[in-house]
mmCIF file of C-alpha atoms and ligand atoms in Angstrom:
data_model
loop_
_atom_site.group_PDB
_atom_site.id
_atom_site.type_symbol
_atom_site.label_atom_id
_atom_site.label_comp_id
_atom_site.label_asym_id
_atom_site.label_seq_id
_atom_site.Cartn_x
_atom_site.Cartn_y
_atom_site.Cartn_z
ATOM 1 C CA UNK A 1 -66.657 -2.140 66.389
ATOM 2 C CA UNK A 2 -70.502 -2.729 67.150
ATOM 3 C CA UNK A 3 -73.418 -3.301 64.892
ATOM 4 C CA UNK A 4 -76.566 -2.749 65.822
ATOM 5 C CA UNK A 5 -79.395 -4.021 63.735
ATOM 6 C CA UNK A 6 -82.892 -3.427 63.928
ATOM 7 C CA UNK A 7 -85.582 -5.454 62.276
ATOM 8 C CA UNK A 8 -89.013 -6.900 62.726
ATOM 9 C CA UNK A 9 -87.559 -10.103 61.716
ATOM 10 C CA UNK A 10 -84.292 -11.024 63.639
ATOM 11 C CA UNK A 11 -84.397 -14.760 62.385
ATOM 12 C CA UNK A 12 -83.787 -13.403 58.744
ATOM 13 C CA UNK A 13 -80.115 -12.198 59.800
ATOM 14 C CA UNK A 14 -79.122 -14.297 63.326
ATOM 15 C CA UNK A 15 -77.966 -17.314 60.551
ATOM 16 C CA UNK A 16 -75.738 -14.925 58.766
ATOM 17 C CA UNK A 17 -74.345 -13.225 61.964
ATOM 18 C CA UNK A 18 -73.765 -16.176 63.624
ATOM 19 C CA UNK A 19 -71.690 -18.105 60.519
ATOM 20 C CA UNK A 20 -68.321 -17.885 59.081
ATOM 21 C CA UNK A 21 -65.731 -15.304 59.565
ATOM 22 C CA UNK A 22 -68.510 -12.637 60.757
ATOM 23 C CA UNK A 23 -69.638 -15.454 63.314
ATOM 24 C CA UNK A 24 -66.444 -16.376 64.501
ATOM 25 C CA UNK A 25 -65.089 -12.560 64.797
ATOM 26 C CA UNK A 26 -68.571 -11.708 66.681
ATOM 27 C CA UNK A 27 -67.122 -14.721 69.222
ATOM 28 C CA UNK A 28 -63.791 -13.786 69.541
ATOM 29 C CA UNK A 29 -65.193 -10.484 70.719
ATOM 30 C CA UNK A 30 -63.534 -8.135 67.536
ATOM 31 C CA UNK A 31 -66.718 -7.059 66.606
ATOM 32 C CA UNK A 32 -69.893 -7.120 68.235
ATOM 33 C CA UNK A 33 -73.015 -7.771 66.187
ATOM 34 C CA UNK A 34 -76.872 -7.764 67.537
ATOM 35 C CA UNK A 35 -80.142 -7.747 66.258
ATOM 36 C CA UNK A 36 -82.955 -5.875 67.917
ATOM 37 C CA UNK A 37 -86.552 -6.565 67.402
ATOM 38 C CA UNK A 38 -88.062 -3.531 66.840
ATOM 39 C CA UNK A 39 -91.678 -5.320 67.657
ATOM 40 C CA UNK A 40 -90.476 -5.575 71.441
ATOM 41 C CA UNK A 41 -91.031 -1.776 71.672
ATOM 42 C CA UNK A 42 -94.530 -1.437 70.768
ATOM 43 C CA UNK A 43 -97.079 -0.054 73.516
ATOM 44 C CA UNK A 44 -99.462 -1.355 71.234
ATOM 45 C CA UNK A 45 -101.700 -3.445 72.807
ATOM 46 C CA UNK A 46 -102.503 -5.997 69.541
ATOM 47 C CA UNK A 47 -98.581 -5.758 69.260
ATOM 48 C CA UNK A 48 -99.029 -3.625 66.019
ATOM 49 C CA UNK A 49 -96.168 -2.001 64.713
ATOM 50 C CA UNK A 50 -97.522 -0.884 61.642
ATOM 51 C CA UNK A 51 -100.511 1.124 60.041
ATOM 52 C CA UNK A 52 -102.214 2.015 56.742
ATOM 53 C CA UNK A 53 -100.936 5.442 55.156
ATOM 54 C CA UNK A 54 -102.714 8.198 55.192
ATOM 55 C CA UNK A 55 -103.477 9.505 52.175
ATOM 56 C CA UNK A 56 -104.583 6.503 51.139
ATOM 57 C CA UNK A 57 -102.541 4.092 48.997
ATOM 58 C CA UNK A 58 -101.923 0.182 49.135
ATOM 59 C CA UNK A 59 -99.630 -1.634 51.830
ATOM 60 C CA UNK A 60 -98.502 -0.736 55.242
ATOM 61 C CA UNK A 61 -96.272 1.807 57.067
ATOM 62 C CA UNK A 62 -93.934 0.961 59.925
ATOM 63 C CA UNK A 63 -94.521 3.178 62.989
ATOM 64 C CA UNK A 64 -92.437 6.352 64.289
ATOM 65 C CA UNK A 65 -93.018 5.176 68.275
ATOM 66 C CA UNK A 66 -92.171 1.285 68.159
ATOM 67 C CA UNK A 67 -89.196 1.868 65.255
ATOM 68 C CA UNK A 68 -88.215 6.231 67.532
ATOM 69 C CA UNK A 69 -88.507 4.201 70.904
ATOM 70 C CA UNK A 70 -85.887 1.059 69.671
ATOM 71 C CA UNK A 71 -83.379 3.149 68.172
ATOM 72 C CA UNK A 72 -83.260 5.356 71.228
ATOM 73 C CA UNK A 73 -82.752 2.410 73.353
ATOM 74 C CA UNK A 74 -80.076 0.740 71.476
ATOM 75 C CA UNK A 75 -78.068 4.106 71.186
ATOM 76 C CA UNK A 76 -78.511 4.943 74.833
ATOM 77 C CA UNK A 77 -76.555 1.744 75.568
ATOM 78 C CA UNK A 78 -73.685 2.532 73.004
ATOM 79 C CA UNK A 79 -70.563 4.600 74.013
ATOM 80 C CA UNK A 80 -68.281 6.496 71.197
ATOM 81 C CA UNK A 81 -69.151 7.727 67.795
ATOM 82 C CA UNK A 82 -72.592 5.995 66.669
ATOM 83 C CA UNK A 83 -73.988 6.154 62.700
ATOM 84 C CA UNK A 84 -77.535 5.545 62.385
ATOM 85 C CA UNK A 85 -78.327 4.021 58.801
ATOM 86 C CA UNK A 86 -81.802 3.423 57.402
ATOM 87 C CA UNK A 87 -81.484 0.991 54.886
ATOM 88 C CA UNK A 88 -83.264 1.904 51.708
ATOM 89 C CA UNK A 89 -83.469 2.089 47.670
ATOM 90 C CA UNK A 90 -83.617 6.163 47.800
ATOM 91 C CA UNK A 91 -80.113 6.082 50.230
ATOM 92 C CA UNK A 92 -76.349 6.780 49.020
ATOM 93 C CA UNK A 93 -74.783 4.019 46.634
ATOM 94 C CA UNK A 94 -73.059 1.314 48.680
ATOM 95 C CA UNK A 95 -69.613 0.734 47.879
ATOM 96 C CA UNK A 96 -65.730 0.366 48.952
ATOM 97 C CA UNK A 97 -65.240 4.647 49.841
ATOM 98 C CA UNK A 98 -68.187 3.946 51.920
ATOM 99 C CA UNK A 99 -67.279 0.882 53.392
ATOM 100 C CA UNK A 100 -63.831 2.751 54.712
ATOM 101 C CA UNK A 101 -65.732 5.882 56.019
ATOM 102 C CA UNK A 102 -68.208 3.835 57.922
ATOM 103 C CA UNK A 103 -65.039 1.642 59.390
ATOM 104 C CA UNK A 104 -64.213 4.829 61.297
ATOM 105 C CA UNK A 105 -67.447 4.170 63.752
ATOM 106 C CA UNK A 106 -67.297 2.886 66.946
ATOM 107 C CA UNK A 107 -71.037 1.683 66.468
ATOM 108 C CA UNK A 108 -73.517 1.640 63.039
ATOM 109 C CA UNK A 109 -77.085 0.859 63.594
ATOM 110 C CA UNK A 110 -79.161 -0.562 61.224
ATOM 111 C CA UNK A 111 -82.553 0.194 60.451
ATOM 112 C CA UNK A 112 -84.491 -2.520 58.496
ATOM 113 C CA UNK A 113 -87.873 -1.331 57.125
ATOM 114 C CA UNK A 114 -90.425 -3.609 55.853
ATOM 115 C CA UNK A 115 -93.990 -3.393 53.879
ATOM 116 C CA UNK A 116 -93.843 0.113 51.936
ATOM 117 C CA UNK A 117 -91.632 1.741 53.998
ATOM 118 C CA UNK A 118 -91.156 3.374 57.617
ATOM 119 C CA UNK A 119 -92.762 6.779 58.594
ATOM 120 C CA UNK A 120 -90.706 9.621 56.946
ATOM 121 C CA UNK A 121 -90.840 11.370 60.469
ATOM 122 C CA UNK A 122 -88.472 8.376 61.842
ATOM 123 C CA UNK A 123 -86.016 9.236 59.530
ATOM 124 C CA UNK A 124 -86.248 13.013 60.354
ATOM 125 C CA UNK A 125 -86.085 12.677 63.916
ATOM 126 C CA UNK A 126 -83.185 9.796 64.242
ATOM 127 C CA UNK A 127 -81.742 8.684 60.826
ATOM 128 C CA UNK A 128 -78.126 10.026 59.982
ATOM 129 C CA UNK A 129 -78.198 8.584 56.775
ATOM 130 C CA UNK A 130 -80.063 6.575 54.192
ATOM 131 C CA UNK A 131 -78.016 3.557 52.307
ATOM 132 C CA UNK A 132 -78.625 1.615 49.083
ATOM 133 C CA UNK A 133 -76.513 -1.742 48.526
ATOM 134 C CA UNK A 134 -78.007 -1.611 44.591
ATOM 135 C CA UNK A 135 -81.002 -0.183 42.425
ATOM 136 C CA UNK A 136 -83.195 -2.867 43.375
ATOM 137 C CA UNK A 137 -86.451 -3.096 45.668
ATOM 138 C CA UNK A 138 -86.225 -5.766 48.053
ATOM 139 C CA UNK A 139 -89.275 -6.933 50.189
ATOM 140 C CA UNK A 140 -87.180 -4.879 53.327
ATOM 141 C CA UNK A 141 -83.627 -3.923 54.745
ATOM 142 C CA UNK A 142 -82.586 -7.108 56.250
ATOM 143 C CA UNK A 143 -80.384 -8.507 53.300
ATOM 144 C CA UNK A 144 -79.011 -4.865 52.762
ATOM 145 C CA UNK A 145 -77.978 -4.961 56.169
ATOM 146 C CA UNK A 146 -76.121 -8.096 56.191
ATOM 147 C CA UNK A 147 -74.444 -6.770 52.786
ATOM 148 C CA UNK A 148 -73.321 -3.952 54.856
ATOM 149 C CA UNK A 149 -72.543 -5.636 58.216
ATOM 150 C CA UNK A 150 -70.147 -8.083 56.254
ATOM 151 C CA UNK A 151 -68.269 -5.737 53.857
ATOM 152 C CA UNK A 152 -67.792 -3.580 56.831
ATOM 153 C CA UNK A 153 -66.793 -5.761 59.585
ATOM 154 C CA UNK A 154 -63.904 -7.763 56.944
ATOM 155 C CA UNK A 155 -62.187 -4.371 57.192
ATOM 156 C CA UNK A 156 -62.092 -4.754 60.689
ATOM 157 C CA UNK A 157 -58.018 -5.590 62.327
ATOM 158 C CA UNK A 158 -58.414 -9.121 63.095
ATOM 159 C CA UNK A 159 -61.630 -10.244 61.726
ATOM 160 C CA UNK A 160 -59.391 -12.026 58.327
ATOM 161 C CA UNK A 161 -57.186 -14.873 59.165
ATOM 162 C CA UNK A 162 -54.192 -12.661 57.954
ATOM 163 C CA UNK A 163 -54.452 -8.715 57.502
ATOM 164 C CA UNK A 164 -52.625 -8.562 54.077
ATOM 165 C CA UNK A 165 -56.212 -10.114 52.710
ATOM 166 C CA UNK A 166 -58.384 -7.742 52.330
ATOM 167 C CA UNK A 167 -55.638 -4.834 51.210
ATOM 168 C CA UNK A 168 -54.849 -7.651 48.179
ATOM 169 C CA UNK A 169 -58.522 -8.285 46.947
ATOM 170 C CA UNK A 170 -60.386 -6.868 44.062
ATOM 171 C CA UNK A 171 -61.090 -2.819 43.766
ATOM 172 C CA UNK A 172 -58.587 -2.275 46.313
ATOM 173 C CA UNK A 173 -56.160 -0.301 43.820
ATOM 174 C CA UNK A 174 -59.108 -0.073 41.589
ATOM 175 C CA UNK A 175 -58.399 -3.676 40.023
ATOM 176 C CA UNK A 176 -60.042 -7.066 39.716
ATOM 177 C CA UNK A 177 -58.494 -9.846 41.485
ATOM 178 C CA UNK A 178 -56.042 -12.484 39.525
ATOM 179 C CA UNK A 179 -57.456 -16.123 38.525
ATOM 180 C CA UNK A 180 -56.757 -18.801 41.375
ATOM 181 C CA UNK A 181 -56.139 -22.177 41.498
ATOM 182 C CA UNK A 182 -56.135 -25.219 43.586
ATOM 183 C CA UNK A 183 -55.302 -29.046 43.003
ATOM 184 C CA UNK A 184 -55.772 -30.760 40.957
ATOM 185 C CA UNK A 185 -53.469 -29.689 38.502
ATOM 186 C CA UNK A 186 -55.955 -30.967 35.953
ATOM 187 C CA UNK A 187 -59.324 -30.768 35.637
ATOM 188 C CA UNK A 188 -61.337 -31.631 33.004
ATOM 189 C CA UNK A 189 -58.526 -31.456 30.726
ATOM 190 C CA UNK A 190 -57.909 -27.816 32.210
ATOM 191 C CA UNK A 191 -54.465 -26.783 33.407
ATOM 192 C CA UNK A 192 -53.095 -24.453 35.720
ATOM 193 C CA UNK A 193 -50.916 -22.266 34.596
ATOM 194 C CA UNK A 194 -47.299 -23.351 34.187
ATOM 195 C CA UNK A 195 -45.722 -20.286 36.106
ATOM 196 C CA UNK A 196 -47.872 -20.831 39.408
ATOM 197 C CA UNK A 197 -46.400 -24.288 39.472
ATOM 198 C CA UNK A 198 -42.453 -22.860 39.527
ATOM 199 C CA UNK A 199 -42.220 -21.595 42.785
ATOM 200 C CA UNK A 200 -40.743 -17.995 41.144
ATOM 201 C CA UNK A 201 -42.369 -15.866 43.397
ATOM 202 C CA UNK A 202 -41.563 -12.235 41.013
ATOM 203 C CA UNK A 203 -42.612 -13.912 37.609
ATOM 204 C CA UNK A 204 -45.585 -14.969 39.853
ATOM 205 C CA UNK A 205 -46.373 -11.524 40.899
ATOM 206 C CA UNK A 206 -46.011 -10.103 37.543
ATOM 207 C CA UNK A 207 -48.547 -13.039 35.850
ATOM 208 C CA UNK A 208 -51.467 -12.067 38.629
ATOM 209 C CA UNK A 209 -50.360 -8.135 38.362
ATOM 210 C CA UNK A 210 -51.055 -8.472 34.333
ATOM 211 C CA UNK A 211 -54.020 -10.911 35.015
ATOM 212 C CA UNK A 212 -55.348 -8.412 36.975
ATOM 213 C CA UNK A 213 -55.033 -5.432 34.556
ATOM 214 C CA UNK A 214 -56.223 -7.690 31.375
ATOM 215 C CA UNK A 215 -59.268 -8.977 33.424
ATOM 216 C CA UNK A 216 -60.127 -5.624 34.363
ATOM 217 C CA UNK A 217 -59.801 -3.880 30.835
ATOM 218 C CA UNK A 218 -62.357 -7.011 30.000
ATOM 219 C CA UNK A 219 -64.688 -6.859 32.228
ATOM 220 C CA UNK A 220 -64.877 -3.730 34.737
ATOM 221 C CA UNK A 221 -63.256 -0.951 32.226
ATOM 222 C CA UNK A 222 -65.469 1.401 34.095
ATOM 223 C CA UNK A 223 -62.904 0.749 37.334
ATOM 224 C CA UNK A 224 -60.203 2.333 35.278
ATOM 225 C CA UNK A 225 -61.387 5.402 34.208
ATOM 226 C CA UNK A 226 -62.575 6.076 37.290
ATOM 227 C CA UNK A 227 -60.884 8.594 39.784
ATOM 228 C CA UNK A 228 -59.005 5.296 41.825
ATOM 229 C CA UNK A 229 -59.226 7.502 45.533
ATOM 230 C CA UNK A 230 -63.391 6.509 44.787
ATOM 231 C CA UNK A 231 -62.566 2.447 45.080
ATOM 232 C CA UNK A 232 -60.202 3.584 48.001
HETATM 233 C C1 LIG B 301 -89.075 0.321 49.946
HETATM 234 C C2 LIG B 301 -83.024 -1.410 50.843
HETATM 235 C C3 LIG B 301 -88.455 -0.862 50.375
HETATM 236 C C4 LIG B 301 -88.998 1.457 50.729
HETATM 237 C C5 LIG B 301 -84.258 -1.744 51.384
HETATM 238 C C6 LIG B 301 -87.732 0.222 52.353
HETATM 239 C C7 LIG B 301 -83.716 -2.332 48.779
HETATM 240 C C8 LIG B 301 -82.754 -1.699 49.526
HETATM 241 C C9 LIG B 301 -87.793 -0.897 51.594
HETATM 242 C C10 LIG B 301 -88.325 1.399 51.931
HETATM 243 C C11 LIG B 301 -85.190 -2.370 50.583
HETATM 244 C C12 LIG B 301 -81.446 -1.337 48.910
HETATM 245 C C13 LIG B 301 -87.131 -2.117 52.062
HETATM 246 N N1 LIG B 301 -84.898 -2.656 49.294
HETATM 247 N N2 LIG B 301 -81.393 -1.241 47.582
HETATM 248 N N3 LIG B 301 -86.431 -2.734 51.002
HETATM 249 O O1 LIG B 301 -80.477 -1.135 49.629
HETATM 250 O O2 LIG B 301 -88.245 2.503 52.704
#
């Protein structure tokens, strides 16, 4: 699977591509993730990608032919079924049905918009989609991206050390994940549980499947009386 981001400010998300299991899975070649700099497609000749909005109003507004001309060019070099996703606080909630329906992409490109937002023509013309990772403005897309980059690429066959990990971890089955523990065995005067210590591997399962249910009644009861296909 590819991902295609495009930004006026690459360096924000290169770190976060380039670390950890996204980094190493972007290496090994089972994903492919690249930023584009949107800026490299003005015909500007001050290198402006942005403008005031008419109308009137304070801030600035990204461009339909720097932001139209870059998204054209990354999806003319993409083969297979392409999304393209503008990144914003009016788009579709974020969450795990989404996460499954945009694993079914061969590509997803990103659009990043900065300032007060991007030329509602741009989104007309060559957005599939808006997305929202939360109800929260942030100063642009980049971090939304990466939110969406990640939880979409973990999904990904290969991309976690073993494949069982992701189908065991919270909201898959609609519940929280069970409490984990490492040595040492105390800390602080704070034991691990007696029964992860035994080695019983179906009293085991049964502890974490009724931590699990208890930690979700506690603190995500909203998870349960929820329809459980939606966390699917
Ligand atoms: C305002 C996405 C801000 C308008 C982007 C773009 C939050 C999200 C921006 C606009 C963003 C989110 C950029 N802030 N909740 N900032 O996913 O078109």
């Amino acid at each position: 699977m590819r991902f295609e981001v495009l930004t006026l400010f690459p360096e924000m998300l290169t770190g976060v591509f380039e670390s950890s299991i996204i980094g190493r899975a972007n290496q090994a070649g089972l994903i492919s993730v690249a930023c584009t700099d949107i800026r490299s497609f003005t015909k500007d000749k001050h290198r402006r990608v942005d403008d005031t909005p008419y109308g009137g109003g304070y801030g600035m507004v990204m461009q339909c032919q720097p932001v139209v001309d870059c998204i054209r060019a990354v999806k003319a070099s993409l083969t297979g079924s392409t999304r393209v996703i503008y990144m914003s606080p009016q788009g579709r909630l974020f969450d795990n049905k989404v996460v499954k329906e945009l694993a079914s992409y061969d590509n997803l490109v990103l659009l990043c918009g900065h300032y007060e937002g991007i030329d509602e023509r741009i989104i007309e013309l060559e957005v599939d989609e808006e997305l929202s990772v939360g109800n929260y403005v942030l100063t642009g897309g980049e971090l939304a991206a990466a939110i969406v980059v990640d939880a979409v690429a973990r999904t990904v066959e290969g991309v976690l050390p073993a494949n069982e990990c992701f189908e065991d971890e919270s909201l898959e089955g609609g519940l929280l994940e069970y409490p984990q523990y490492t040595r040492p065995r105390v800390f602080e005067g704070l034991e691990v549980p007696e029964v992860l210590l035994g080695g019983n591997h179906a009293l085991i399962a049964k502890w974490r499947a009724e931590r699990s249910l208890e930690r979700t009644v506690k603190k995500r009861p909203d998870l349960l009386k929820k329809d459980t296909e939606d966390e699917k």
